[in-house]
Short mmCIF file of C-alpha atoms and ligand atoms in Angstrom, two decimals:
data_model
loop_
_atom_site.label_atom_id
_atom_site.label_comp_id
_atom_site.label_asym_id
_atom_site.label_seq_id
_atom_site.Cartn_x
_atom_site.Cartn_y
_atom_site.Cartn_z
CA MET A 1 -32.95 120.45 -70.05
CA THR A 2 -34.47 118.54 -72.98
CA ASP A 3 -33.11 115.20 -74.10
CA PRO A 4 -30.60 115.45 -76.92
CA GLN A 5 -31.89 114.32 -80.33
CA PRO A 6 -31.04 110.67 -81.01
CA SER A 7 -28.44 111.76 -83.55
CA GLN A 8 -26.72 113.96 -80.95
CA LYS A 9 -26.57 111.23 -78.32
CA PRO A 10 -23.23 109.53 -77.87
CA ARG A 11 -23.31 106.03 -79.39
CA ALA A 12 -22.21 102.78 -77.84
CA ALA A 13 -21.79 99.35 -79.42
CA VAL A 14 -22.08 96.39 -77.08
CA ILE A 15 -20.89 93.11 -78.58
CA GLY A 16 -22.29 89.96 -76.99
CA GLY A 17 -25.82 89.46 -75.71
CA GLY A 18 -25.08 87.47 -72.55
CA PRO A 19 -25.50 88.74 -68.98
CA ALA A 20 -22.35 90.90 -69.10
CA GLY A 21 -23.25 92.62 -72.38
CA LEU A 22 -26.90 93.09 -71.44
CA MET A 23 -25.87 94.63 -68.12
CA ALA A 24 -23.49 97.05 -69.85
CA ALA A 25 -26.29 97.94 -72.31
CA ASP A 26 -28.63 98.52 -69.35
CA ILE A 27 -26.24 100.96 -67.66
CA LEU A 28 -25.39 102.79 -70.89
CA SER A 29 -28.98 103.11 -72.13
CA GLY A 30 -30.08 104.16 -68.63
CA ALA A 31 -27.54 106.99 -68.86
CA GLY A 32 -29.11 108.25 -72.10
CA ILE A 33 -26.56 106.75 -74.48
CA ALA A 34 -27.76 105.28 -77.78
CA VAL A 35 -26.84 101.60 -77.60
CA THR A 36 -26.62 99.06 -80.41
CA LEU A 37 -26.15 95.52 -79.16
CA TYR A 38 -24.60 93.05 -81.59
CA GLU A 39 -25.00 89.29 -81.16
CA ARG A 40 -23.88 86.54 -83.50
CA MET A 41 -26.72 84.14 -82.64
CA PRO A 42 -30.33 84.54 -83.78
CA SER A 43 -31.41 85.32 -80.20
CA LEU A 44 -29.93 86.75 -77.00
CA GLY A 45 -28.76 85.16 -73.76
CA ARG A 46 -28.61 81.55 -74.90
CA LYS A 47 -26.07 80.47 -72.28
CA PHE A 48 -27.99 82.36 -69.61
CA LEU A 49 -31.09 80.39 -70.59
CA ILE A 50 -29.21 77.07 -70.40
CA ALA A 51 -27.85 78.12 -67.01
CA GLY A 52 -31.47 78.23 -65.84
CA ARG A 53 -32.25 74.74 -67.02
CA GLY A 54 -31.24 72.99 -63.83
CA GLY A 55 -32.22 75.95 -61.58
CA LEU A 56 -30.70 79.39 -62.17
CA ASN A 57 -28.12 79.97 -59.47
CA LEU A 58 -27.79 83.76 -59.72
CA THR A 59 -25.36 84.43 -56.89
CA HIS A 60 -24.41 83.35 -53.38
CA SER A 61 -25.42 84.74 -50.00
CA GLU A 62 -22.18 84.18 -48.08
CA VAL A 63 -20.30 87.12 -46.54
CA MET A 64 -17.82 89.02 -48.72
CA GLU A 65 -14.79 87.64 -46.82
CA ARG A 66 -15.77 84.17 -48.02
CA PHE A 67 -17.29 85.24 -51.35
CA LEU A 68 -14.36 87.10 -52.89
CA PRO A 69 -11.67 84.42 -52.33
CA ARG A 70 -13.72 82.15 -54.64
CA TYR A 71 -12.11 84.08 -57.51
CA GLY A 72 -8.58 83.12 -56.44
CA GLU A 73 -5.88 85.51 -57.59
CA ALA A 74 -8.42 87.48 -59.68
CA ALA A 75 -10.32 88.48 -56.51
CA GLU A 76 -8.48 91.78 -56.11
CA HIS A 77 -9.29 92.76 -59.70
CA LEU A 78 -12.99 92.05 -59.16
CA ARG A 79 -13.33 93.45 -55.63
CA GLU A 80 -14.48 96.95 -56.60
CA ALA A 81 -16.86 95.83 -59.34
CA ILE A 82 -18.50 93.30 -56.97
CA ALA A 83 -18.69 95.87 -54.17
CA ALA A 84 -20.42 98.29 -56.58
CA PHE A 85 -22.81 95.60 -57.88
CA SER A 86 -23.02 93.15 -55.00
CA PRO A 87 -24.98 89.91 -54.56
CA ASP A 88 -27.67 92.00 -52.80
CA ASP A 89 -27.75 94.38 -55.77
CA LEU A 90 -28.17 91.41 -58.10
CA ARG A 91 -31.07 90.15 -56.00
CA ALA A 92 -32.67 93.63 -56.08
CA PHE A 93 -32.11 93.79 -59.85
CA SER A 94 -33.88 90.45 -60.30
CA GLU A 95 -36.75 91.53 -58.05
CA ALA A 96 -37.13 94.81 -59.96
CA LEU A 97 -37.63 92.70 -63.08
CA GLY A 98 -40.43 90.79 -61.36
CA GLN A 99 -38.30 87.83 -60.24
CA PRO A 100 -37.83 87.84 -56.46
CA THR A 101 -35.11 85.51 -55.19
CA PHE A 102 -34.62 83.11 -52.29
CA ILE A 103 -31.61 81.63 -50.51
CA GLY A 104 -31.38 77.85 -50.78
CA SER A 105 -30.15 75.61 -47.97
CA SER A 106 -26.59 75.74 -49.39
CA GLY A 107 -26.58 79.57 -49.31
CA ARG A 108 -26.98 79.75 -53.10
CA VAL A 109 -29.42 82.35 -54.44
CA PHE A 110 -32.09 81.48 -57.02
CA PRO A 111 -35.05 83.30 -58.55
CA LYS A 112 -38.24 81.97 -56.90
CA ASP A 113 -39.37 80.18 -60.05
CA MET A 114 -35.78 78.89 -60.63
CA LYS A 115 -35.75 79.81 -64.34
CA SER A 116 -33.87 82.33 -66.49
CA SER A 117 -36.49 82.87 -69.17
CA PRO A 118 -38.92 85.18 -67.28
CA LEU A 119 -36.00 87.28 -66.04
CA LEU A 120 -34.45 87.51 -69.51
CA ARG A 121 -37.78 88.40 -71.13
CA ALA A 122 -38.48 91.21 -68.64
CA TRP A 123 -34.91 92.47 -69.00
CA LEU A 124 -35.06 92.59 -72.80
CA ARG A 125 -38.37 94.49 -72.57
CA ARG A 126 -36.71 97.07 -70.33
CA LEU A 127 -33.73 97.43 -72.67
CA ASP A 128 -36.07 97.78 -75.63
CA ALA A 129 -38.00 100.50 -73.77
CA ASN A 130 -34.67 102.26 -73.13
CA GLY A 131 -34.10 102.33 -76.90
CA VAL A 132 -31.41 99.61 -77.16
CA ALA A 133 -31.23 98.46 -80.79
CA PHE A 134 -30.65 94.71 -81.07
CA ARG A 135 -28.69 93.40 -84.04
CA VAL A 136 -28.71 89.61 -83.91
CA ARG A 137 -26.94 87.37 -86.47
CA ASN A 138 -24.02 89.82 -86.53
CA ARG A 139 -20.66 88.17 -85.88
CA TRP A 140 -17.89 90.51 -84.84
CA THR A 141 -14.67 89.88 -86.79
CA GLY A 142 -12.46 92.71 -85.47
CA TRP A 143 -11.58 96.23 -86.55
CA ASN A 144 -11.07 97.21 -90.19
CA GLU A 145 -8.20 99.33 -91.47
CA ALA A 146 -10.15 102.51 -90.74
CA GLY A 147 -10.59 101.36 -87.12
CA ALA A 148 -14.33 100.63 -87.48
CA LEU A 149 -15.91 97.56 -85.89
CA SER A 150 -16.50 94.90 -88.54
CA PHE A 151 -19.22 92.27 -88.52
CA VAL A 152 -20.46 89.56 -90.80
CA GLY A 153 -24.16 90.35 -90.80
CA PRO A 154 -27.18 88.32 -91.83
CA ASP A 155 -26.80 86.79 -95.29
CA GLY A 156 -23.03 87.19 -95.07
CA ARG A 157 -23.15 90.97 -95.61
CA ASP A 158 -20.28 93.08 -94.26
CA VAL A 159 -21.45 95.48 -91.56
CA THR A 160 -19.32 98.22 -89.99
CA ASP A 161 -19.91 100.57 -87.10
CA SER A 162 -17.88 103.41 -85.60
CA PRO A 163 -19.44 104.08 -82.20
CA ASP A 164 -18.06 106.51 -79.62
CA VAL A 165 -17.51 103.67 -77.20
CA THR A 166 -17.45 99.84 -77.44
CA ILE A 167 -18.08 97.13 -74.86
CA LEU A 168 -16.75 93.66 -75.62
CA ALA A 169 -18.72 90.97 -73.77
CA LEU A 170 -18.24 87.90 -75.96
CA GLY A 171 -18.06 85.31 -73.18
CA GLY A 172 -15.69 82.37 -72.68
CA ALA A 173 -15.43 79.27 -74.85
CA SER A 174 -17.57 76.65 -73.15
CA TRP A 175 -20.64 75.25 -74.91
CA PRO A 176 -19.66 76.94 -78.22
CA LYS A 177 -22.91 75.93 -79.88
CA LEU A 178 -24.61 78.58 -77.70
CA GLY A 179 -22.53 81.30 -79.37
CA SER A 180 -19.41 81.95 -77.27
CA ASP A 181 -16.56 80.12 -78.96
CA GLY A 182 -13.58 82.21 -77.83
CA GLY A 183 -12.92 83.24 -81.45
CA TRP A 184 -12.31 86.79 -80.16
CA ALA A 185 -9.03 85.69 -78.57
CA ASP A 186 -7.18 85.71 -81.90
CA ILE A 187 -8.69 89.08 -82.86
CA LEU A 188 -7.43 90.65 -79.64
CA ARG A 189 -4.03 88.91 -79.81
CA LYS A 190 -3.57 90.54 -83.22
CA ALA A 191 -4.12 93.87 -81.46
CA ALA A 192 -1.21 92.91 -79.14
CA ILE A 193 -3.54 92.29 -76.19
CA GLU A 194 -2.39 89.53 -73.85
CA ILE A 195 -4.87 86.69 -73.58
CA SER A 196 -4.24 83.82 -71.23
CA PRO A 197 -5.28 80.53 -72.93
CA LEU A 198 -8.95 79.59 -72.56
CA ARG A 199 -9.11 76.32 -70.60
CA PRO A 200 -12.07 74.30 -69.37
CA ALA A 201 -13.26 75.19 -65.85
CA ASN A 202 -16.01 73.56 -63.82
CA CYS A 203 -15.47 70.64 -66.11
CA GLY A 204 -15.39 66.88 -66.16
CA PHE A 205 -12.26 64.73 -66.49
CA ALA A 206 -11.18 61.83 -68.65
CA VAL A 207 -10.94 58.42 -66.95
CA PRO A 208 -9.66 55.34 -68.81
CA TRP A 209 -12.77 53.25 -68.05
CA SER A 210 -12.94 49.65 -69.22
CA ASP A 211 -15.35 49.20 -72.16
CA ILE A 212 -17.70 47.10 -70.08
CA PHE A 213 -17.95 49.70 -67.30
CA ARG A 214 -18.45 52.54 -69.80
CA GLN A 215 -21.19 50.68 -71.67
CA ARG A 216 -23.08 49.79 -68.52
CA PHE A 217 -22.82 52.94 -66.47
CA ALA A 218 -22.23 56.03 -68.67
CA GLY A 219 -24.88 58.62 -67.80
CA GLN A 220 -25.59 57.20 -64.34
CA PRO A 221 -25.16 59.21 -61.13
CA LEU A 222 -23.03 58.48 -58.10
CA LYS A 223 -25.12 59.95 -55.29
CA ARG A 224 -24.22 61.07 -51.76
CA ILE A 225 -20.50 60.56 -52.27
CA ALA A 226 -17.44 62.54 -51.13
CA LEU A 227 -14.58 63.44 -53.45
CA SER A 228 -11.09 64.37 -52.31
CA HIS A 229 -8.05 65.82 -53.97
CA GLY A 230 -5.04 67.67 -52.63
CA GLY A 231 -6.36 67.86 -49.07
CA GLU A 232 -9.80 69.18 -50.07
CA THR A 233 -12.95 67.10 -49.70
CA VAL A 234 -16.40 67.89 -51.09
CA ARG A 235 -19.62 66.03 -50.64
CA GLY A 236 -22.21 65.83 -53.38
CA GLU A 237 -23.04 64.04 -56.55
CA SER A 238 -21.22 63.11 -59.75
CA VAL A 239 -22.14 61.50 -63.02
CA ILE A 240 -20.26 58.76 -64.85
CA ALA A 241 -19.69 59.99 -68.42
CA HIS A 242 -18.61 57.94 -71.41
CA TYR A 243 -15.31 59.86 -71.37
CA GLY A 244 -14.83 59.98 -67.60
CA ILE A 245 -16.56 61.74 -64.72
CA GLU A 246 -18.46 65.02 -64.41
CA GLY A 247 -21.05 66.80 -62.22
CA GLY A 248 -21.24 69.20 -59.28
CA ALA A 249 -18.80 67.66 -56.82
CA VAL A 250 -16.16 67.17 -59.56
CA TYR A 251 -16.59 70.78 -60.73
CA THR A 252 -15.85 72.05 -57.24
CA LEU A 253 -12.42 70.40 -57.32
CA SER A 254 -11.89 71.02 -61.03
CA ARG A 255 -9.44 73.89 -60.80
CA ALA A 256 -7.01 71.96 -58.57
CA LEU A 257 -7.45 68.80 -60.65
CA ARG A 258 -6.86 70.66 -63.93
CA GLU A 259 -3.73 72.29 -62.53
CA ALA A 260 -2.40 68.93 -61.31
CA ILE A 261 -2.97 67.44 -64.78
CA GLU A 262 -1.32 70.46 -66.44
CA LYS A 263 1.70 69.86 -64.21
CA SER A 264 2.13 66.11 -64.25
CA GLY A 265 -0.16 64.71 -66.93
CA GLU A 266 -2.57 63.06 -64.51
CA ALA A 267 -4.30 63.50 -61.16
CA THR A 268 -5.86 61.21 -58.59
CA LEU A 269 -9.41 61.81 -57.41
CA VAL A 270 -10.39 59.78 -54.34
CA ILE A 271 -14.02 58.72 -54.13
CA ASP A 272 -15.70 57.81 -50.85
CA LEU A 273 -18.90 55.93 -51.70
CA ARG A 274 -20.17 55.95 -48.09
CA PRO A 275 -18.96 59.19 -46.48
CA ASP A 276 -21.46 58.81 -43.62
CA MET A 277 -19.84 55.57 -42.31
CA THR A 278 -16.37 54.70 -41.07
CA GLN A 279 -14.32 51.87 -42.52
CA LYS A 280 -14.87 49.92 -39.32
CA GLN A 281 -18.65 50.41 -39.41
CA LEU A 282 -18.74 49.22 -43.02
CA ALA A 283 -16.47 46.25 -42.39
CA ALA A 284 -18.90 44.66 -39.90
CA PRO A 285 -21.77 43.87 -42.32
CA LEU A 286 -19.27 43.12 -45.10
CA GLY A 287 -17.71 40.48 -42.83
CA GLN A 288 -21.00 38.50 -42.63
CA PRO A 289 -21.23 35.33 -44.75
CA ARG A 290 -22.47 36.03 -48.27
CA GLY A 291 -24.28 32.70 -48.65
CA LYS A 292 -25.78 32.18 -52.08
CA GLN A 293 -26.11 35.89 -52.85
CA SER A 294 -24.28 37.30 -55.85
CA LEU A 295 -21.53 39.76 -54.97
CA SER A 296 -23.63 42.65 -56.31
CA THR A 297 -26.67 41.72 -54.24
CA PHE A 298 -24.49 41.26 -51.18
CA LEU A 299 -22.84 44.68 -51.64
CA ARG A 300 -26.16 46.35 -52.27
CA LYS A 301 -27.57 44.97 -49.01
CA ALA A 302 -24.49 45.01 -46.78
CA ALA A 303 -23.07 48.38 -47.81
CA ASN A 304 -26.22 50.00 -49.25
CA LEU A 305 -24.52 50.68 -52.57
CA ALA A 306 -26.36 51.43 -55.84
CA PRO A 307 -25.40 49.58 -59.06
CA PRO A 308 -23.08 52.34 -60.46
CA ALA A 309 -21.21 52.45 -57.13
CA ILE A 310 -20.85 48.66 -57.14
CA GLY A 311 -19.66 48.82 -60.75
CA LEU A 312 -17.08 51.43 -59.81
CA LEU A 313 -15.88 49.30 -56.92
CA GLN A 314 -15.48 46.29 -59.20
CA GLU A 315 -13.71 48.42 -61.79
CA ALA A 316 -11.27 49.64 -59.12
CA ALA A 317 -10.65 46.15 -57.67
CA ALA A 318 -9.91 44.73 -61.14
CA GLY A 319 -11.44 41.29 -60.49
CA LYS A 320 -10.09 40.93 -56.93
CA LEU A 321 -13.22 42.09 -55.09
CA SER A 322 -14.83 38.73 -54.28
CA ALA A 323 -11.66 37.46 -52.57
CA MET A 324 -11.01 40.70 -50.70
CA PRO A 325 -11.12 40.66 -46.87
CA ALA A 326 -14.03 42.70 -45.44
CA TYR A 327 -11.91 45.41 -43.83
CA GLU A 328 -9.94 45.95 -47.04
CA MET A 329 -13.15 46.05 -49.06
CA ALA A 330 -14.54 48.64 -46.66
CA GLY A 331 -11.34 50.64 -47.14
CA LEU A 332 -11.80 50.60 -50.90
CA ILE A 333 -15.44 51.72 -50.58
CA LYS A 334 -14.14 54.66 -48.50
CA ALA A 335 -11.30 55.57 -50.85
CA ILE A 336 -11.44 54.53 -54.49
CA PRO A 337 -8.48 56.12 -56.26
CA LEU A 338 -9.52 57.29 -59.70
CA LYS A 339 -6.83 58.18 -62.22
CA LEU A 340 -7.79 61.27 -64.26
CA THR A 341 -5.83 61.59 -67.48
CA GLY A 342 -7.17 64.83 -68.94
CA THR A 343 -9.86 67.51 -68.80
CA ALA A 344 -13.10 67.24 -70.73
CA PRO A 345 -13.09 69.53 -73.78
CA ASN A 346 -14.34 73.14 -73.54
CA ASP A 347 -17.62 72.24 -75.19
CA ARG A 348 -18.66 70.23 -72.13
CA ALA A 349 -17.35 72.65 -69.48
CA ILE A 350 -19.63 75.02 -67.57
CA SER A 351 -17.16 77.87 -67.98
CA THR A 352 -13.62 78.61 -69.11
CA ALA A 353 -10.58 79.89 -67.28
CA GLY A 354 -8.26 82.35 -69.00
CA GLY A 355 -9.07 85.38 -71.08
CA ILE A 356 -7.99 89.03 -71.29
CA ALA A 357 -5.18 89.56 -68.77
CA PHE A 358 -6.11 92.07 -66.06
CA ARG A 359 -2.97 94.07 -66.76
CA GLU A 360 -4.51 94.89 -70.14
CA ILE A 361 -7.44 96.78 -68.60
CA ASP A 362 -7.60 99.83 -66.34
CA GLU A 363 -9.70 100.19 -63.20
CA HIS A 364 -12.74 101.07 -65.37
CA PHE A 365 -12.40 97.88 -67.44
CA MET A 366 -11.10 99.81 -70.47
CA LEU A 367 -8.45 98.17 -72.66
CA ARG A 368 -5.28 100.22 -72.15
CA LYS A 369 -4.23 99.66 -75.76
CA LYS A 370 -7.67 100.49 -77.16
CA PRO A 371 -9.01 103.68 -75.56
CA GLY A 372 -12.82 103.71 -75.65
CA VAL A 373 -13.04 99.88 -75.77
CA PHE A 374 -14.15 98.14 -72.57
CA ALA A 375 -14.41 94.43 -71.73
CA ALA A 376 -16.57 92.47 -69.30
CA GLY A 377 -17.78 89.04 -68.27
CA GLU A 378 -16.25 85.63 -68.79
CA MET A 379 -13.85 86.88 -71.47
CA LEU A 380 -11.71 88.37 -68.68
CA ASP A 381 -9.05 86.22 -67.01
CA TRP A 382 -10.85 84.97 -63.90
CA GLU A 383 -12.47 81.72 -62.92
CA ALA A 384 -14.67 80.61 -60.07
CA PRO A 385 -16.50 77.50 -58.91
CA THR A 386 -20.21 77.01 -59.53
CA GLY A 387 -22.45 78.46 -56.82
CA GLY A 388 -23.53 81.72 -58.49
CA TYR A 389 -20.01 83.20 -58.57
CA LEU A 390 -19.85 83.05 -62.39
CA LEU A 391 -22.98 85.05 -63.06
CA GLN A 392 -22.25 87.47 -60.20
CA ALA A 393 -18.89 88.40 -61.75
CA CYS A 394 -20.44 88.68 -65.24
CA PHE A 395 -23.18 91.03 -64.02
CA ALA A 396 -20.78 93.03 -61.86
CA THR A 397 -18.11 93.49 -64.54
CA GLY A 398 -20.79 94.28 -67.14
CA ALA A 399 -22.07 97.02 -64.84
CA ALA A 400 -18.52 98.25 -64.14
CA ALA A 401 -17.64 98.40 -67.85
CA GLY A 402 -20.93 100.21 -68.54
CA ARG A 403 -20.20 102.79 -65.82
CA GLY A 404 -16.62 103.09 -67.07
CA ALA A 405 -17.84 103.80 -70.60
CA VAL A 406 -20.38 106.39 -69.36
CA GLY A 407 -17.60 108.12 -67.38
CA TRP A 408 -15.20 108.02 -70.32
CA LEU A 409 -17.81 109.60 -72.64
CA ALA A 410 -18.50 112.31 -70.05
CA GLU A 411 -14.75 113.10 -69.81
CA LYS A 412 -14.47 113.23 -73.60
CA ALA A 413 -17.45 115.58 -73.82
CA LYS A 414 -15.66 118.04 -71.50
CA LEU A 415 -12.66 118.32 -73.83
C1 FAD B 501 -24.89 74.44 -68.59
C2 FAD B 501 -24.45 75.70 -67.90
C3 FAD B 501 -25.02 76.03 -66.68
C4 FAD B 501 -24.60 77.18 -66.01
N1 FAD B 501 -25.19 77.51 -64.81
C5 FAD B 501 -24.78 78.60 -64.13
C6 FAD B 501 -25.38 78.96 -62.88
O1 FAD B 501 -26.37 78.35 -62.45
N2 FAD B 501 -24.85 80.01 -62.20
C7 FAD B 501 -23.80 80.74 -62.69
O2 FAD B 501 -23.33 81.67 -62.01
N3 FAD B 501 -23.26 80.48 -63.90
C8 FAD B 501 -23.73 79.43 -64.61
N4 FAD B 501 -23.19 79.15 -65.85
C9 FAD B 501 -22.15 80.06 -66.40
C10 FAD B 501 -22.75 81.34 -66.96
O3 FAD B 501 -23.89 81.05 -67.76
C11 FAD B 501 -21.70 82.10 -67.77
O4 FAD B 501 -20.58 82.32 -66.96
C12 FAD B 501 -22.24 83.44 -68.28
O5 FAD B 501 -23.34 83.24 -69.17
C13 FAD B 501 -21.16 84.24 -69.02
O6 FAD B 501 -21.71 85.48 -69.34
P1 FAD B 501 -21.06 86.41 -70.46
O7 FAD B 501 -22.05 87.50 -70.69
O8 FAD B 501 -19.68 86.76 -70.08
O9 FAD B 501 -20.95 85.48 -71.74
P2 FAD B 501 -22.09 84.64 -72.54
O10 FAD B 501 -23.28 84.39 -71.70
O11 FAD B 501 -21.36 83.49 -73.10
O12 FAD B 501 -22.50 85.66 -73.68
C14 FAD B 501 -21.59 86.07 -74.69
C15 FAD B 501 -22.38 86.34 -75.95
O13 FAD B 501 -21.47 86.80 -76.95
C16 FAD B 501 -21.86 86.26 -78.19
N5 FAD B 501 -20.70 86.24 -79.09
C17 FAD B 501 -19.59 85.48 -78.98
N6 FAD B 501 -18.75 85.74 -80.00
C18 FAD B 501 -19.35 86.68 -80.76
C19 FAD B 501 -18.98 87.37 -81.95
N7 FAD B 501 -17.82 87.12 -82.58
N8 FAD B 501 -19.84 88.31 -82.45
C20 FAD B 501 -21.02 88.57 -81.83
N9 FAD B 501 -21.43 87.94 -80.72
C21 FAD B 501 -20.60 87.01 -80.18
C22 FAD B 501 -22.33 84.86 -77.84
O14 FAD B 501 -23.18 84.33 -78.84
C23 FAD B 501 -23.04 85.09 -76.51
O15 FAD B 501 -24.42 85.30 -76.67
C24 FAD B 501 -23.61 78.03 -66.56
C25 FAD B 501 -23.06 77.71 -67.81
C26 FAD B 501 -23.48 76.56 -68.49
C27 FAD B 501 -22.89 76.23 -69.82
#
């Protein structure tokens, strides 16, 4: 059988050039469908590239029984897509594009050279070879009265398209300057599609720091600490921000912290500055005479604390530290209660929670109220901690939506 002429091929529009949209375009173009990929920014995959800046954590190597629960109540909706495009499949995909992966000591999976750019470049070459047409600087604005997709194209021109099938992969609302600003939520709400509000996830939190503490320590890390909230403790690192606190260990607890703030307006995060020592072990050197040393020098030597940790301790003790008995001081070092009064805004979050409600899509990721329109990636209503779970779900749902669209076109062709 010869290939159909380009004009006879079914046509797909993919909107959004992040991992989910690119994956859908890959599946569709691989199945011989003519794909046009629309992206509002001047180039593709900007958030994916930023994700690689500190080491691209593609996925996680843990067993499925531990992996899936990371998605909370959305796990059941993602189970099939992740089974069909698993962490191993994602590793094989990366390797096929010339980027073999390795498992880090934490079980997280990274490409060997840690970056996104070589992977993205090789991927775009493959899509180009498969005939995907890229239309950057095209911002989707919804459907017009005739039901065609509408875009504001380069130079403000109106652009319309009436493909046989559409994939929406417009991302969440974090880091809007990279392109995903969640503006699609209002478009879909107008089409009577239920969208749960987009809220910051894997985000920092506001802390009412004193001016002096903020000026001295904003931007500095708190290393080798443990954070606790609601019975969960994580070890790691955090960063003092001008507005509060952010960084890996905070992100891990961010869902529970955000929910506590949503419920009661504030939450308490407990910081252990020396998780490797007991209160009693710490109290012994702290009980030694300080002599002529300043309190900071004494704390640095006796408790091995860095300046931001000492600053935090002083902030928490509100001027009472120098008169504090050693055992009490050791207790504070082990459990500084930090009052969080709000979440950091979406533009500083790694990802967003909320999105298209799962009841709005069928098992092939097609919008029930918009036959022939599929959705994938972070714009769906799931959230997960950092650790590779975000990208894994974006790739897997992009692949699932792509397969769903291929299947839907095949069914339509039979009619
Ligand atoms: C700093 C940072 C680090 C991260 N690190 C990791 C990590 O190591 N591991 C991990 O798993 N995850 C990480 N993430 C999260 C991960 O990058 C995202 O979850 C993922 O990129 C989402 O993929 P997506 O395809 O759904 O959406 P996006 O990547 O956001 O892509 C959506 C695309 O749609 C385009 N778009 C939006 N609106 C329109 C419109 N109206 N018209 C046309 N185009 C539009 C956007 O410009 C964008 O290019 C990180 C995120 C950030 C911000």
